[in-house]
mmCIF file of C-alpha atoms in Angstrom:
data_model
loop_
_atom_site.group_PDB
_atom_site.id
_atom_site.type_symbol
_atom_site.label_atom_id
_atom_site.label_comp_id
_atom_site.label_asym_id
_atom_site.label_seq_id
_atom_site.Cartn_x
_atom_site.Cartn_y
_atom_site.Cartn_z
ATOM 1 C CA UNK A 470 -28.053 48.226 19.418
ATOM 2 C CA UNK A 471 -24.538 49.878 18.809
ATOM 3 C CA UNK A 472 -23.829 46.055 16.745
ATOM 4 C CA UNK A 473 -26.335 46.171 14.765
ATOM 5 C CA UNK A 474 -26.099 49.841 13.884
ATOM 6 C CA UNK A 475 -22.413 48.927 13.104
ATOM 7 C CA UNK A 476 -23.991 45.919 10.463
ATOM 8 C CA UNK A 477 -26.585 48.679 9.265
ATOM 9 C CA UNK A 478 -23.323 50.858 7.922
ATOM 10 C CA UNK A 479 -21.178 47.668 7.153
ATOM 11 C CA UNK A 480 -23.870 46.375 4.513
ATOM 12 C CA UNK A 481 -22.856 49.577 2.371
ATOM 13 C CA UNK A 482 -19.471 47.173 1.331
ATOM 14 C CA UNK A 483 -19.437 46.079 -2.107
ATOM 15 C CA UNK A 484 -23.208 47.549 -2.629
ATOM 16 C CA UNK A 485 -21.927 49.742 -5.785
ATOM 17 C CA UNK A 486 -20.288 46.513 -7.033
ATOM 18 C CA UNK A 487 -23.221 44.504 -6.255
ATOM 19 C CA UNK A 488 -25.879 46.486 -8.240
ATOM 20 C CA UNK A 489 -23.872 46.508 -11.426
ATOM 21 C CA UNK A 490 -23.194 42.760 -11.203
ATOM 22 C CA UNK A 491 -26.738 42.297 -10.564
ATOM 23 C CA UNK A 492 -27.895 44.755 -13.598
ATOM 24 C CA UNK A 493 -29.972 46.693 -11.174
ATOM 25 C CA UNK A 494 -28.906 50.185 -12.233
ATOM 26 C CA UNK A 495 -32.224 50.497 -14.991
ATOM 27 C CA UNK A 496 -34.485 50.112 -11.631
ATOM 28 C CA UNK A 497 -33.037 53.402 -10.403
ATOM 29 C CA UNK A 498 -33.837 56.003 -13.228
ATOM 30 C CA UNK A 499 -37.036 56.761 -12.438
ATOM 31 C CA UNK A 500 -36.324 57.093 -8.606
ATOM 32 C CA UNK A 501 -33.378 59.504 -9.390
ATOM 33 C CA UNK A 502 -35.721 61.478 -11.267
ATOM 34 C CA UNK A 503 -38.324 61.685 -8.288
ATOM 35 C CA UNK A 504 -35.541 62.406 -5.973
ATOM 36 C CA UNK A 505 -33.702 65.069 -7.971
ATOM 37 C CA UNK A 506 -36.747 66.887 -8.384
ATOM 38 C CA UNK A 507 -38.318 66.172 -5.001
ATOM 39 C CA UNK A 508 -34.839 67.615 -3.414
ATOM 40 C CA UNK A 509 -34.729 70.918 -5.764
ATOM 41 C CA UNK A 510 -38.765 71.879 -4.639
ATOM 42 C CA UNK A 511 -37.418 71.524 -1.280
ATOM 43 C CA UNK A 512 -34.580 72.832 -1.082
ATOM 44 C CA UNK A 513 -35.669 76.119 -3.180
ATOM 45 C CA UNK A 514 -38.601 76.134 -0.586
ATOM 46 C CA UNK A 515 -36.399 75.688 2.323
ATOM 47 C CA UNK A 516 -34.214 79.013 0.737
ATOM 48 C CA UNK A 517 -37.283 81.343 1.035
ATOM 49 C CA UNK A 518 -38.992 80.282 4.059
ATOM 50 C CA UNK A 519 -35.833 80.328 6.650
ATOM 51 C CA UNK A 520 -35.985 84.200 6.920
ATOM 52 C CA UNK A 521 -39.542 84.605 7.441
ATOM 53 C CA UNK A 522 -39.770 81.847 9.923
ATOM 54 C CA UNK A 523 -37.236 83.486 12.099
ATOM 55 C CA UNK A 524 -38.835 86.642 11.397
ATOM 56 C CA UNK A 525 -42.079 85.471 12.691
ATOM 57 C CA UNK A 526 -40.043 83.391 16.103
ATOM 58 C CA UNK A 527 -38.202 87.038 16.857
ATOM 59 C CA UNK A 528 -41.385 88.404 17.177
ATOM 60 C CA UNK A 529 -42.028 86.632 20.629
ATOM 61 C CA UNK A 530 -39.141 89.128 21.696
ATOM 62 C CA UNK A 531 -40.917 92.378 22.756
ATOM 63 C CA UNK A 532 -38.197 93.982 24.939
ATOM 64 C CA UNK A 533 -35.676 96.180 22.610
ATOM 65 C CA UNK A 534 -32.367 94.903 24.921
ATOM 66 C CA UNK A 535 -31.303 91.649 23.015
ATOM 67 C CA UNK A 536 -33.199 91.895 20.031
ATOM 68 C CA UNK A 537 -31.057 91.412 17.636
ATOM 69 C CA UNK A 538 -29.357 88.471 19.109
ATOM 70 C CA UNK A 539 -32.492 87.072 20.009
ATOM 71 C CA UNK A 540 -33.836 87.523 15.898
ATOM 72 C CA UNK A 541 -30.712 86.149 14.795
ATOM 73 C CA UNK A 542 -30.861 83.218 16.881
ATOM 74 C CA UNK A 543 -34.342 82.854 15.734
ATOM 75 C CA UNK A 544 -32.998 82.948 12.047
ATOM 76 C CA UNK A 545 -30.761 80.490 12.842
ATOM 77 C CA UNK A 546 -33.210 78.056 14.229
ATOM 78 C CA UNK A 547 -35.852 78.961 11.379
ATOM 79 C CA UNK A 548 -33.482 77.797 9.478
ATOM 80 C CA UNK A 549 -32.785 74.017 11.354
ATOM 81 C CA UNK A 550 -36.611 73.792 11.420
ATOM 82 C CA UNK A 551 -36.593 74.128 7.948
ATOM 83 C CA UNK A 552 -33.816 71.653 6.645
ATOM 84 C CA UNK A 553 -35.432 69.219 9.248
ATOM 85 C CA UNK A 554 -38.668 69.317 8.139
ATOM 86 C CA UNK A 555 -37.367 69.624 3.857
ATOM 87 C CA UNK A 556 -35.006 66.324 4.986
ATOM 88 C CA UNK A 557 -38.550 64.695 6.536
ATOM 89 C CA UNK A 558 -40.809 65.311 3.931
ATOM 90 C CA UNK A 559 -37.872 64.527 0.930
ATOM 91 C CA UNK A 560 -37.246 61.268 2.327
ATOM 92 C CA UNK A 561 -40.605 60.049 2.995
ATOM 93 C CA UNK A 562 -42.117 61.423 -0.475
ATOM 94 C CA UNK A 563 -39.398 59.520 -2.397
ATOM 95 C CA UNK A 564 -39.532 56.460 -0.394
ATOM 96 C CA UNK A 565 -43.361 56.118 -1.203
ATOM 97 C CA UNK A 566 -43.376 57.063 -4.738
ATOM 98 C CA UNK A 567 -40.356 54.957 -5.548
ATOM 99 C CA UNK A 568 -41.812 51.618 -4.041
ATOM 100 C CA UNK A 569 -43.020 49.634 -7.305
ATOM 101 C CA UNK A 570 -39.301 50.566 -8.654
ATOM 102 C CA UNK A 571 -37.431 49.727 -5.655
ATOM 103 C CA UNK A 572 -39.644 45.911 -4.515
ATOM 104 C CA UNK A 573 -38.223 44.491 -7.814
ATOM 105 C CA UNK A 574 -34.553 45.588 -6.598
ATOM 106 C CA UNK A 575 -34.749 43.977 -3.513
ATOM 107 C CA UNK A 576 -36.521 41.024 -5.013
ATOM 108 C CA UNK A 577 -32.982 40.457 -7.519
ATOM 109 C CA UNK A 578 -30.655 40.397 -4.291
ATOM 110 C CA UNK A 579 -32.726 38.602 -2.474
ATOM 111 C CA UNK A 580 -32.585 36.059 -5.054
ATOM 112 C CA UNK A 581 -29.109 36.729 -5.369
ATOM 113 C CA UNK A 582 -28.419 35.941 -1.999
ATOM 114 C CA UNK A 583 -30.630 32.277 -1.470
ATOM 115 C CA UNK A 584 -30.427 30.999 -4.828
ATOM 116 C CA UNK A 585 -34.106 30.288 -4.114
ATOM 117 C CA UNK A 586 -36.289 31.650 -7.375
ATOM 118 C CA UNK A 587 -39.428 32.016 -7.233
ATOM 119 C CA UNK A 588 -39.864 32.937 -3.610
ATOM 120 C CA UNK A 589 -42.312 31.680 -0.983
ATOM 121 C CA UNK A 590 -43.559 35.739 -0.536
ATOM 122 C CA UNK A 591 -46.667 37.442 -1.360
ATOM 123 C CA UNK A 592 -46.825 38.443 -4.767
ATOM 124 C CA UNK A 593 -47.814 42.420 -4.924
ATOM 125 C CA UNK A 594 -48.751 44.580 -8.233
ATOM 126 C CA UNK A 595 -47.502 47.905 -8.807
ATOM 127 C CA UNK A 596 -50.465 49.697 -7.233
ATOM 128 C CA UNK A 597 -50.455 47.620 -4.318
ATOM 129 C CA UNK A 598 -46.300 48.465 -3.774
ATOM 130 C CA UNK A 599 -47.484 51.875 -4.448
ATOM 131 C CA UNK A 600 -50.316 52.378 -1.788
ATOM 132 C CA UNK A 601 -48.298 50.209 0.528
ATOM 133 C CA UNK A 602 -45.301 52.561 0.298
ATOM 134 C CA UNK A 603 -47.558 55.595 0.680
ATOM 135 C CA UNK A 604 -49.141 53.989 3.618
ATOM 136 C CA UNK A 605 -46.083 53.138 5.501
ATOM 137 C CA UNK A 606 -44.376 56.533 4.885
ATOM 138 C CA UNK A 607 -47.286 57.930 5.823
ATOM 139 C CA UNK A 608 -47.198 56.352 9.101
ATOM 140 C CA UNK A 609 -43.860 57.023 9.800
ATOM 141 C CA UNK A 610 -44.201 61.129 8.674
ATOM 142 C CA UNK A 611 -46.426 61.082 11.575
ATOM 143 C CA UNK A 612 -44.387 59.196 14.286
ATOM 144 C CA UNK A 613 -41.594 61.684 13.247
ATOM 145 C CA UNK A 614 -43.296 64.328 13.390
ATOM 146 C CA UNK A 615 -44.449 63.539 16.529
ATOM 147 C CA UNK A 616 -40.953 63.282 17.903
ATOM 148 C CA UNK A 617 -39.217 66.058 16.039
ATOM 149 C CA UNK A 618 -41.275 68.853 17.205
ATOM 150 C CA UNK A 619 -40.345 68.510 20.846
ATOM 151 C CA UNK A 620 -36.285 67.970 19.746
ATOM 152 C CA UNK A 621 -36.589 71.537 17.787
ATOM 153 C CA UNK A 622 -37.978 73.153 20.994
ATOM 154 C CA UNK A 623 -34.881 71.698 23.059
ATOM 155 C CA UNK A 624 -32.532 73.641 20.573
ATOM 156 C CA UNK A 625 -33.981 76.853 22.625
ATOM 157 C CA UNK A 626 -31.943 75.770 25.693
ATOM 158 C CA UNK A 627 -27.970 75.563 25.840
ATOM 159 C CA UNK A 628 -25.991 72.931 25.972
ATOM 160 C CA UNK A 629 -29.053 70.548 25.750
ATOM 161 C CA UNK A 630 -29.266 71.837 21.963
ATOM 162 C CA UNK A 631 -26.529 69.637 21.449
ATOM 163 C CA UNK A 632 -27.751 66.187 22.284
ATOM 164 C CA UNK A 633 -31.338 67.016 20.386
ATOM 165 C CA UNK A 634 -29.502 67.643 17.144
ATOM 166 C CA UNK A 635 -27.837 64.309 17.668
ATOM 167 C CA UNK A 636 -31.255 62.591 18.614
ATOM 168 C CA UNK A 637 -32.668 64.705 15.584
ATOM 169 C CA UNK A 638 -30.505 63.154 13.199
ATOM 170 C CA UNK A 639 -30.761 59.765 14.656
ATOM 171 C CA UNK A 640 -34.640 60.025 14.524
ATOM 172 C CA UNK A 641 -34.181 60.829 10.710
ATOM 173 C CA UNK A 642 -31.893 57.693 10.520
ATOM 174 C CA UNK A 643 -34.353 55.541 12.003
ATOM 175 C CA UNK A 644 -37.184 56.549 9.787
ATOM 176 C CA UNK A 645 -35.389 56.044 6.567
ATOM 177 C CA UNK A 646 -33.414 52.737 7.330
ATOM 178 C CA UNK A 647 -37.406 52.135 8.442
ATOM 179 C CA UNK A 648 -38.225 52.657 4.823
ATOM 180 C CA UNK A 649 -35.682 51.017 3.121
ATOM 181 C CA UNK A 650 -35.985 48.097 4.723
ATOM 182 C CA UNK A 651 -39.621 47.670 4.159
ATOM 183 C CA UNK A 652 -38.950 47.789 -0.029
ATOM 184 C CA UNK A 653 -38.240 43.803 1.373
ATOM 185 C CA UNK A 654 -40.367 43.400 4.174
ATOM 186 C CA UNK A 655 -43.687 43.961 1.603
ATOM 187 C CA UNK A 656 -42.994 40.660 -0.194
ATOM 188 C CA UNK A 657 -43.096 38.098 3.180
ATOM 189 C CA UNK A 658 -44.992 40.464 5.715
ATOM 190 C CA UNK A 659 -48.506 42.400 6.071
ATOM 191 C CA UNK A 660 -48.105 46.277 6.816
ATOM 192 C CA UNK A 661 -48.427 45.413 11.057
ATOM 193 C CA UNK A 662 -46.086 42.373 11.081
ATOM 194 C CA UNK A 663 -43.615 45.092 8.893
ATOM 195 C CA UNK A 664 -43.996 47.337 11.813
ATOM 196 C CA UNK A 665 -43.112 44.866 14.571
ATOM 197 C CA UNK A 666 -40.165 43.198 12.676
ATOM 198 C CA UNK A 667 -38.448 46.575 12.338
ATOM 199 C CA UNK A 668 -38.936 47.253 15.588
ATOM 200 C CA UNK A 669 -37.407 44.482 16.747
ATOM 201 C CA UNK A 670 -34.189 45.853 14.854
ATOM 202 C CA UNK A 671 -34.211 49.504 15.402
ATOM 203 C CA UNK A 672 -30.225 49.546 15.241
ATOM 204 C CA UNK A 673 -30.170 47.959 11.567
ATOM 205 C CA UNK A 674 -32.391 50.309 10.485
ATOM 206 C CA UNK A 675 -30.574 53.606 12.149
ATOM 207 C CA UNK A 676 -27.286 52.161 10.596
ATOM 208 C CA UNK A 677 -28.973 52.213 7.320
ATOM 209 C CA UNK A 678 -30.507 55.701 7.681
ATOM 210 C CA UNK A 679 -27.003 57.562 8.995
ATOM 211 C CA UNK A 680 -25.392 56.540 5.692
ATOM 212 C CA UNK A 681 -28.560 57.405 3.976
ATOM 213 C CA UNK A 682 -28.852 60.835 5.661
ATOM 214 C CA UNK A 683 -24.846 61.520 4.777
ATOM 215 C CA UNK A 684 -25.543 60.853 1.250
ATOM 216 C CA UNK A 685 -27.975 64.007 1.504
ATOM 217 C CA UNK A 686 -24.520 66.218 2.985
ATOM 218 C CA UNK A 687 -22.881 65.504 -0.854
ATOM 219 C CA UNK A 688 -24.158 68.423 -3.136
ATOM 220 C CA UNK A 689 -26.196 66.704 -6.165
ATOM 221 C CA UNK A 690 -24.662 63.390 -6.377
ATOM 222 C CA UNK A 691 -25.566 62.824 -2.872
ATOM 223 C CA UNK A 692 -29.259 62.593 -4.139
ATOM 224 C CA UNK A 693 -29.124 60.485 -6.756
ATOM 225 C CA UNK A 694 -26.905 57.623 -5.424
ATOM 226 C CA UNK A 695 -28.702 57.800 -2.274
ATOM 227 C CA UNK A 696 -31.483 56.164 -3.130
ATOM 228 C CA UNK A 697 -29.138 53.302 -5.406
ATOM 229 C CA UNK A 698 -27.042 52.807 -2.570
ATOM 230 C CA UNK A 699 -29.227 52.484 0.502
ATOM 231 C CA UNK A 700 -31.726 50.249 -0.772
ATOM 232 C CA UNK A 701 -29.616 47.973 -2.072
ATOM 233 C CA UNK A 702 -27.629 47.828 1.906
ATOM 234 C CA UNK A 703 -30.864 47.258 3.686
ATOM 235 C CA UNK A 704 -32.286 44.449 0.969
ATOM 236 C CA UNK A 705 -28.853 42.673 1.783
ATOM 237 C CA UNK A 706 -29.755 42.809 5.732
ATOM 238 C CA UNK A 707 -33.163 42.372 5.599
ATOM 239 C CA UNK A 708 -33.333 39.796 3.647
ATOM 240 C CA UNK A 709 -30.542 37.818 6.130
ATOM 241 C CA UNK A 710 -32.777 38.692 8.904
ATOM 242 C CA UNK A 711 -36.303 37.494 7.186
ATOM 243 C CA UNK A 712 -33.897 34.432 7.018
ATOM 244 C CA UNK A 713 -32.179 34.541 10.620
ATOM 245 C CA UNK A 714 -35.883 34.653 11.778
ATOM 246 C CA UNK A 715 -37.457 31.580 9.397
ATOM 247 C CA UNK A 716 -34.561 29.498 11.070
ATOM 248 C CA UNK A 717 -35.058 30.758 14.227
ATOM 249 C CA UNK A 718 -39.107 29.879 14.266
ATOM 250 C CA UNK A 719 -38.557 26.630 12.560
ATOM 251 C CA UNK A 720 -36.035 25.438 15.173
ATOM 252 C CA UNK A 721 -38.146 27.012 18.067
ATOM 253 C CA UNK A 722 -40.730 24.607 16.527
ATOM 254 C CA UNK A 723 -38.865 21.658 16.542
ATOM 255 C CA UNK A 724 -37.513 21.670 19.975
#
């Protein structure tokens, strides 16, 4: 796990490099757009709900000793809950809405990378990328979900706060190397087979999703090169893996 979340990060090497050799920067504008504008809803939502949310958490507290370290804990956490659930729903909604944009990227390196044109894939239209990346992010919103909301309660108790913020931001790794890698995956796999091939490398995928969820740290560059940067890192893994695998079978078959 802890070597391929190691080739997850490496694969960012050269990836600015590669996408102007490759031409691929025209692909991107329309994804920047959704992203820069997905991010600012967010993150002006995010500014006027944290306060009422830990409003509404102090009001559990009905004893007047230690309430106003209790409210402003509750702030506080009103606040994680929020940034974790903006950081959930900004990925996913720009992951599935950038798709059709984002298939043709990953189709260039993969090209780039085998020499092999056209490929031996399924060939997809725009609406199909589209529903396909809705579908899939839709999937994974509610996996994460799923696991989030037991990781916020855990930030109630001390000391144990700590290792759910790490598994927090992990999760959110996951889920958006998940993504990424799947802008490949729709061209040789159906939406189940997608499933069970990143699955079978969860560390690739959390490798690609802790440099995509670093990008998000960087004030306004951070989202738009995020996007540019981390698609273009997981085509160039996936796309050796889809081939590690192909060898693999074909050998398996032989013997």
């Amino acid at each position: 796990m802890i070597k391929n979340i190691l080739k997850g990060l490496q694969a960012y090497t050269g990836t600015f490099t590669l996408i102007s050799k490759l031409k691929l920067w025209k692909y991107f504008a329309i994804p920047i757009i959704i992203s820069v504008v997905t991010a600012f809803i967010i993150g002006l939502s995010a500014y006027g709900l944290s306060d009422n949310i830990g409003r509404f958490i102090a009001k559990i507290w009905f004893w007047d000793w230690g309430k106003e370290t209790f409210t402003a804990i509750s702030t506080f956490i009103g606040g994680i809950v929020v940034i974790v659930i903006g950081l959930i729903l900004y990925k996913h909604i720009i992951m599935a809405f950038s798709a059709p944009f984002m298939s043709p990227v990953s189709e260039k390196i993969e090209h780039h990378l085998t020499g092999i044109k056209p490929h031996n894939h399924r060939n997809t239209t725009f609406q199909e990328q589209l529903w396909r990346g809705i579908r899939i992010n839709i999937r994974n919103l509610g996996k994460e979900m799923l696991f989030t909301i037991p990781l916020l309660l855990l930030k109630f108790i001390p000391v144990v706060n700590i290792f759910s913020t790490i598994l927090l931001f992990l999760l959110q790794a996951y889920y958006a190397g998940f993504g990424n890698m799947d802008y490949t995956l729709e061209r040789h796999y159906k939406y189940r087979e997608s499933i069970n091939f990143v699955g079978r490398h969860k560390g690739i995928a959390i490798g690609n999703g802790i440099v995509f969820m670093l990008f998000l740290l960087i004030p306004v560059v951070g989202v738009i090169l995020v996007l540019p940067m981390s698609v273009t890192a997981s085509s160039l893994n996936t796309v050796k893996l889809i081939e590690q695998e192909k060898t693999l079978n074909q050998n398996t078959k032989v013997v």
